[in-house]
Tab-separated table of C-alpha atoms in Angstrom:
chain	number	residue	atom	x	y	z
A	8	UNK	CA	106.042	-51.600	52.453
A	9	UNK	CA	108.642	-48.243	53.253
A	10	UNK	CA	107.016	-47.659	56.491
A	11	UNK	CA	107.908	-50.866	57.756
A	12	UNK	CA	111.360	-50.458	56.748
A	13	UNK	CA	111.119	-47.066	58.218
A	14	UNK	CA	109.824	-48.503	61.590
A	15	UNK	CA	112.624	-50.916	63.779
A	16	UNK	CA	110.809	-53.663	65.661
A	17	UNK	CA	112.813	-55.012	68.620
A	18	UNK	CA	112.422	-56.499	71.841
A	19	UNK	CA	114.661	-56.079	75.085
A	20	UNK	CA	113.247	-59.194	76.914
A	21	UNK	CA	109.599	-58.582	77.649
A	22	UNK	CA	109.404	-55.160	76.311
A	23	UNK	CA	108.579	-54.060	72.674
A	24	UNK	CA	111.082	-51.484	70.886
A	25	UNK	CA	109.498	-49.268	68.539
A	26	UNK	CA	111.489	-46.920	66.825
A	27	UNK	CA	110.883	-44.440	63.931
A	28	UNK	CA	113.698	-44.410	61.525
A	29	UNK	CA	112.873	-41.990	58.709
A	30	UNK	CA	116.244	-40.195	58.093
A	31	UNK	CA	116.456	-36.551	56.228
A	32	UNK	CA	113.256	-36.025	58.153
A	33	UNK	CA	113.583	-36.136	61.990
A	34	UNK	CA	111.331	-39.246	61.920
A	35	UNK	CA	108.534	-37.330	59.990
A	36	UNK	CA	105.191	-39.518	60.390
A	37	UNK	CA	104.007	-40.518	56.672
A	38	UNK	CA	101.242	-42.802	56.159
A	39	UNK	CA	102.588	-45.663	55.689
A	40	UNK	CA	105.111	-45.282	58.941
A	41	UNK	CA	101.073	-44.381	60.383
A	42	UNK	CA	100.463	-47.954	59.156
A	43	UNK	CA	103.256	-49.819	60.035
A	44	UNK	CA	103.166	-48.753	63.939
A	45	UNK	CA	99.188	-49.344	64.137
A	46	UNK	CA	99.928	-52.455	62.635
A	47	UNK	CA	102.674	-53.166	65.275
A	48	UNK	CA	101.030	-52.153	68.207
A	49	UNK	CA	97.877	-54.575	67.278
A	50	UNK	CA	100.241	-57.319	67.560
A	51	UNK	CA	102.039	-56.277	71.028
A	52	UNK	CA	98.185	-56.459	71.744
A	53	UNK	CA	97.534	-59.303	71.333
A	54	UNK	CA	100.748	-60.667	72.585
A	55	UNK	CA	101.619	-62.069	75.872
A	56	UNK	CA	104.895	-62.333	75.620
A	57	UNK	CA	104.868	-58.131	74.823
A	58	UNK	CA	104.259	-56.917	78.814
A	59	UNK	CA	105.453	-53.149	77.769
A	60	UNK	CA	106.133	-50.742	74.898
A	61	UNK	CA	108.500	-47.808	74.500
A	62	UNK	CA	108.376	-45.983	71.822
A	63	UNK	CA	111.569	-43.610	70.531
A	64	UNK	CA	113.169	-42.115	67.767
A	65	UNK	CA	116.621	-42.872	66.020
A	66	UNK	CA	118.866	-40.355	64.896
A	67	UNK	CA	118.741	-38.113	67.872
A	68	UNK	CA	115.292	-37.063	66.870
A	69	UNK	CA	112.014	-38.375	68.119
A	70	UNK	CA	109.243	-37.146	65.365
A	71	UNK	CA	109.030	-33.398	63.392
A	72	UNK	CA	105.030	-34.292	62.894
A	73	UNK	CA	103.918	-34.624	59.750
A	74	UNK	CA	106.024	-34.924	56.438
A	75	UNK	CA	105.007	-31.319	55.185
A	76	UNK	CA	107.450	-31.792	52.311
A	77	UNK	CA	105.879	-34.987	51.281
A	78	UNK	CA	102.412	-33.520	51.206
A	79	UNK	CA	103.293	-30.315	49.169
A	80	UNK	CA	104.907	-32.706	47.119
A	81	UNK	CA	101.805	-35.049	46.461
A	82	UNK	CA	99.521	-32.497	45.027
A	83	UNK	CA	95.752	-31.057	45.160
A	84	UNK	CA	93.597	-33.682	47.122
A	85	UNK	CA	89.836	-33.365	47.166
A	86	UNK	CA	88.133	-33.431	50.558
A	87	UNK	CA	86.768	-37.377	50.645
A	88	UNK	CA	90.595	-37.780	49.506
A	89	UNK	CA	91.842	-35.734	53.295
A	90	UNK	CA	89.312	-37.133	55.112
A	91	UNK	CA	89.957	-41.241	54.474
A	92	UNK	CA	93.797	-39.893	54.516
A	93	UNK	CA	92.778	-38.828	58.287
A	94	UNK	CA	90.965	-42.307	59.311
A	95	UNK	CA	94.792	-44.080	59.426
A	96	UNK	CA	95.855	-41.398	62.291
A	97	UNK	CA	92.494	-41.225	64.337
A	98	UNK	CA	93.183	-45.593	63.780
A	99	UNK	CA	96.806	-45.172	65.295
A	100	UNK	CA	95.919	-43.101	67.794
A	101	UNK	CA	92.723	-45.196	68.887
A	102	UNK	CA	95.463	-47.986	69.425
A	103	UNK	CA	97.834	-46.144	71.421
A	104	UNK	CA	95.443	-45.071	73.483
A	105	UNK	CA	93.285	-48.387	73.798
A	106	UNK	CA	97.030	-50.159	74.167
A	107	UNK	CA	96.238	-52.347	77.661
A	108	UNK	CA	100.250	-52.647	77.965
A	109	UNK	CA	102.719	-49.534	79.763
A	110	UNK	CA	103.577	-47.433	76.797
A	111	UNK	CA	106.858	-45.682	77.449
A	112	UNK	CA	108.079	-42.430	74.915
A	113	UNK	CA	111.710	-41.784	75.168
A	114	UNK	CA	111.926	-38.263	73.336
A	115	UNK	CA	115.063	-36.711	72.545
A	116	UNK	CA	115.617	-34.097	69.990
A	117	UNK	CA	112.003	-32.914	67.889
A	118	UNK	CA	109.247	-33.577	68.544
A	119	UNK	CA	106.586	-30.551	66.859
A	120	UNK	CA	103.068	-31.354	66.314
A	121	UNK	CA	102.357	-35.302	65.820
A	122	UNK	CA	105.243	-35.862	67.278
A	123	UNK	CA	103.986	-33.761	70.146
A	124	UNK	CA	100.655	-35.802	69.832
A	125	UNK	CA	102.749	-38.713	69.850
A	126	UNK	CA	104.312	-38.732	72.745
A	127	UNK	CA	101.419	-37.804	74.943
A	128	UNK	CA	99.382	-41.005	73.967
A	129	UNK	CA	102.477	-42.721	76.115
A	130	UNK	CA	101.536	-43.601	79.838
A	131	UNK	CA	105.233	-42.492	80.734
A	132	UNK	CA	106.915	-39.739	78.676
A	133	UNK	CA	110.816	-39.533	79.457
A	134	UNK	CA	112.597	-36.776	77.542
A	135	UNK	CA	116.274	-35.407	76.943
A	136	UNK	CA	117.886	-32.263	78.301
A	137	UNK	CA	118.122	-30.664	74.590
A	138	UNK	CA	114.355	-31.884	73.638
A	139	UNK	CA	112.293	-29.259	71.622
A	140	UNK	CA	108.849	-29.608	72.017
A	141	UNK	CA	105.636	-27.698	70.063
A	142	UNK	CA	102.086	-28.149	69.335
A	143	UNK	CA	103.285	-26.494	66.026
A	144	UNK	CA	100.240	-27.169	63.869
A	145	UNK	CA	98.818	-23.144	64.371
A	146	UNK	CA	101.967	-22.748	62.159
A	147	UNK	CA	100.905	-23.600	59.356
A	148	UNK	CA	97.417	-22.997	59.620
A	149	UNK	CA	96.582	-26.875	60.912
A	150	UNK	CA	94.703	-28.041	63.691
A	151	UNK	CA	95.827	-31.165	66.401
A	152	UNK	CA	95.675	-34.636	65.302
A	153	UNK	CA	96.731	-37.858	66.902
A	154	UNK	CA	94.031	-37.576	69.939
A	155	UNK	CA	96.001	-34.552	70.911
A	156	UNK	CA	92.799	-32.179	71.916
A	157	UNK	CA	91.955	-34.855	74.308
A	158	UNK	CA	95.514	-35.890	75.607
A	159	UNK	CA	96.991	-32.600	76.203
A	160	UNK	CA	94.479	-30.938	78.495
A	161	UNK	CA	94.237	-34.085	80.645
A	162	UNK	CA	97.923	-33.247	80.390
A	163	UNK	CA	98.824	-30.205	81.749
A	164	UNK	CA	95.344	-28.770	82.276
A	165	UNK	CA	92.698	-27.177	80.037
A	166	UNK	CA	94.415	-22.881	79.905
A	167	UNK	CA	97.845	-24.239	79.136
A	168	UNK	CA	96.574	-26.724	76.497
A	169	UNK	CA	95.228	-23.773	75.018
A	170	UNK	CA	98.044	-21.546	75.391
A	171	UNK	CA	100.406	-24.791	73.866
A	172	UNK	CA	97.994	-24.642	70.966
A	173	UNK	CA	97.206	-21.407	70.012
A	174	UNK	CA	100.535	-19.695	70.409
A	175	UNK	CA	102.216	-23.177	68.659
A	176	UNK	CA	105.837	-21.866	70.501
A	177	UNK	CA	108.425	-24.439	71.463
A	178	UNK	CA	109.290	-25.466	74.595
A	179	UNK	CA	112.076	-27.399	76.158
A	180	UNK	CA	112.133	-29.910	78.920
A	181	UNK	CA	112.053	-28.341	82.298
A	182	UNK	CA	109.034	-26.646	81.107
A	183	UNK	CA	107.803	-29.859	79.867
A	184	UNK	CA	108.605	-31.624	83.659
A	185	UNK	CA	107.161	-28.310	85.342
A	186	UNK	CA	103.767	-28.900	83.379
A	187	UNK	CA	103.824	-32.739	84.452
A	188	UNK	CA	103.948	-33.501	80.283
A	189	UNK	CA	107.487	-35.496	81.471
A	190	UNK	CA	108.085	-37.697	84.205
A	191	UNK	CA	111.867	-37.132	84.193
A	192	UNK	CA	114.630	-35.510	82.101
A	193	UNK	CA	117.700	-37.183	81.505
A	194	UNK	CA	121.252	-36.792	79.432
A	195	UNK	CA	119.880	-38.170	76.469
A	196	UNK	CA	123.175	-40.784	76.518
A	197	UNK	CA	120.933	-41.940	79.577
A	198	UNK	CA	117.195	-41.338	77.681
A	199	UNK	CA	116.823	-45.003	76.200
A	200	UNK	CA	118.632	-47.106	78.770
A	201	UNK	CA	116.260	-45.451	81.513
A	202	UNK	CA	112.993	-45.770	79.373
A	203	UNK	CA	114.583	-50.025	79.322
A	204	UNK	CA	115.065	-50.327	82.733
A	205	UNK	CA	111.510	-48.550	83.315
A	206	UNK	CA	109.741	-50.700	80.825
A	207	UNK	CA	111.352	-54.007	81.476
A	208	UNK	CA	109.997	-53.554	85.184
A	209	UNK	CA	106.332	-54.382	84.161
A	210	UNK	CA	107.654	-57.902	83.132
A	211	UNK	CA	107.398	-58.208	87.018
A	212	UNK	CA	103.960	-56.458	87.603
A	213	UNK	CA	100.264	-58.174	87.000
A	214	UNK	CA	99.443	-58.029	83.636
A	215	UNK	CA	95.986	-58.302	85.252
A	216	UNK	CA	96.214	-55.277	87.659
A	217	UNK	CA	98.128	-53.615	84.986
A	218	UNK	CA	95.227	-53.643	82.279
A	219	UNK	CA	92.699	-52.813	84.461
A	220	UNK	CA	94.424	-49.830	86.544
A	221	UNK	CA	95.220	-48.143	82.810
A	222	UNK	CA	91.057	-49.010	81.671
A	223	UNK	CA	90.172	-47.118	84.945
A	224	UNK	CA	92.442	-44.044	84.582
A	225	UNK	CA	91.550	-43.990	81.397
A	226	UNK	CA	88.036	-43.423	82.239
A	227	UNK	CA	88.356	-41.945	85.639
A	228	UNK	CA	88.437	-38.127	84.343
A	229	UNK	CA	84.730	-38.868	82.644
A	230	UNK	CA	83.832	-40.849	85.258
A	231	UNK	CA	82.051	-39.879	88.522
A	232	UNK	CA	82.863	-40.891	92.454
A	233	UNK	CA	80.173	-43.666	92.141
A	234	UNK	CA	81.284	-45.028	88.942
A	235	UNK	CA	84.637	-45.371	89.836
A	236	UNK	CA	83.914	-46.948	93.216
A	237	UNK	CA	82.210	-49.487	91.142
A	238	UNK	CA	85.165	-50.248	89.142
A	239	UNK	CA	86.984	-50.653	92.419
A	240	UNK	CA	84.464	-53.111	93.383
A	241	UNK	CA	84.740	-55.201	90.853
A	242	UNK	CA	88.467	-55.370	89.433
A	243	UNK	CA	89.596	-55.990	93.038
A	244	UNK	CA	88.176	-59.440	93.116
A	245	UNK	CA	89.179	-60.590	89.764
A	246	UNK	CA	93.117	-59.521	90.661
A	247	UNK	CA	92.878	-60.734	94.420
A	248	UNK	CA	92.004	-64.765	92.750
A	249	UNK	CA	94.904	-64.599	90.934
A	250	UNK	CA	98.169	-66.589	91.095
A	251	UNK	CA	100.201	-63.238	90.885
A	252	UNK	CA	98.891	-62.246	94.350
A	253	UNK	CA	98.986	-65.400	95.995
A	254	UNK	CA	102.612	-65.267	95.027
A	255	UNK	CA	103.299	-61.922	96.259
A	256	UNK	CA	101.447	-62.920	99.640
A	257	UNK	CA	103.689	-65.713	99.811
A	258	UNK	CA	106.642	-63.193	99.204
A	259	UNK	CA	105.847	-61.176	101.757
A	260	UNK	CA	105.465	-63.323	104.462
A	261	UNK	CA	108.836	-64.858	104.057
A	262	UNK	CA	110.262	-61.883	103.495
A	263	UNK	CA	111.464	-62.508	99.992
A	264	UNK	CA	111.806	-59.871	97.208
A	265	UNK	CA	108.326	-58.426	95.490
A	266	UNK	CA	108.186	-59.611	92.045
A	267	UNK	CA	107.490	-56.050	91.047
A	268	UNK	CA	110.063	-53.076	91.337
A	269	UNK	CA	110.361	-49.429	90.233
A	270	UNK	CA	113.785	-49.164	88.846
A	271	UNK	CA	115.632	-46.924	91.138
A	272	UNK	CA	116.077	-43.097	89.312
A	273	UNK	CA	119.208	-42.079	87.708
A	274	UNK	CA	121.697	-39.979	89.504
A	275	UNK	CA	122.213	-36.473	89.501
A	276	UNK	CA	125.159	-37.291	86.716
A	277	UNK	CA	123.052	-39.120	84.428
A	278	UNK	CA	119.764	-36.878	85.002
């Protein structure tokens, strides 16, 4: 299948590497690349050995969006035709977002519409100094896709989503960190090593706590007080019996290491 061979699967020891590869088109999404990383993500699912994801780009590109050349290319469609075409993106971007694991985006270079949509499914979005960044689809007449009319007002807030959409202009990534759409920006020599060290830090956190704090934010900005409260209720018993705190008790009374720890930040150099 060419979006398999257009999609690199690798693993830096816990975490999963996924990394669109589409050259002559900045890592354009096409439908079977759509495929391929649904399909990929389904198995870091279900796989315990997977404890994090990041997700990047090669070719000093994360994603242009769409391949607009490949659907001028393919011809009149009917409407049943556009519509089952759209089922394998609302299916990718039901996994990213149901994905119980830390997704991590590393974006340097484009990343206009999908790509856009892309990288705000990710839990933590790192991005270069020379990133370019639009919700481009107004451009040519298009609406969002990937989830992105639910991701990016959660984002950066319901008038700015708006004003991101509607005016589809780029933007570059101290805008992007000024918004709170990235957690850092880094030389992008330093993008993927950082978005490593980041993800291969969850090999040391609870799997346990992890799946349920990311079910909980997930629902927290539909949720109420009380409903939330209850979640609290119950997830804190099921991750206080495990063997991961009892170890980290045990940790902390001798005064050993925590099994868990943020990477410390890049320097000013590397930043």
């Amino acid at each position: 299948m060419s979006g398999a061979s257009d999609l690199h699967v690798g693993r830096e020891a816990a975490a999963l590497v996924l990394t669109l590869d589409r050259p002559g088109s900045r890592n354009a999404l096409s439908p079977a690349l759509a495929d391929a990383l649904t399909a990929a993500l389904r198995e870091a699912q279900q796989d315990d050995a997977v404890r994090s994801v990041v997700l990047a780009g090669a070719g000093g590109d994360f994603c242009a969006g769409g391949d607009l050349k490949a659907m001028a290319d393919s011809g009149p469609r009917t409407a049943e035709q556009r519509l089952a075409g759209m089922q394998r993106y609302r299916a990718l971007a039901e996994t990213l977002l149901g994905l119980d694991k830390p997704l991590i985006a590393a974006v340097d270079g484009v990343a206009f519409g999908a790509g856009l949509s892309l990288a705000l499914t990710a839990d933590i979005v790192l991005v270069s100094r020379r990133v370019r960044l639009a919700m481009a689809f107004q451009r040519v007449g298009m609406v969002p896709d990937l989830g992105a009319w639910y991701t990016l007002p959660r984002v950066v807030g319901l008038q700015r989503a708006k004003e991101l959409i509607f005016s589809a202009r780029e933007f570059g990534a101290d805008e992007a960190r000024q918004m709170g759409l990235a957690l850092e920006v880094l030389a992008p020599a330093a993008l993927l090593p950082r978005a490593l060290a980041v993800a291969q830090s969850f090999s040391g956190a609870s799997p346990v706590a992890m799946r349920l704090s990311k079910r909980a934010l997930q629902a927290s900005l539909q949720s109420g007080l009380c409903a939330m409260l209850d979640l609290e209720v119950l997830s804190n018993p099921v991750v206080a019996a495990s063997d991961y705190v009892a170890e980290a008790v045990r940790r902390f009374a001798h005064k050993e290491p925590a099994q868990f720890q943020w990477p410390t930040p890049p320097s000013s150099n590397d930043a």
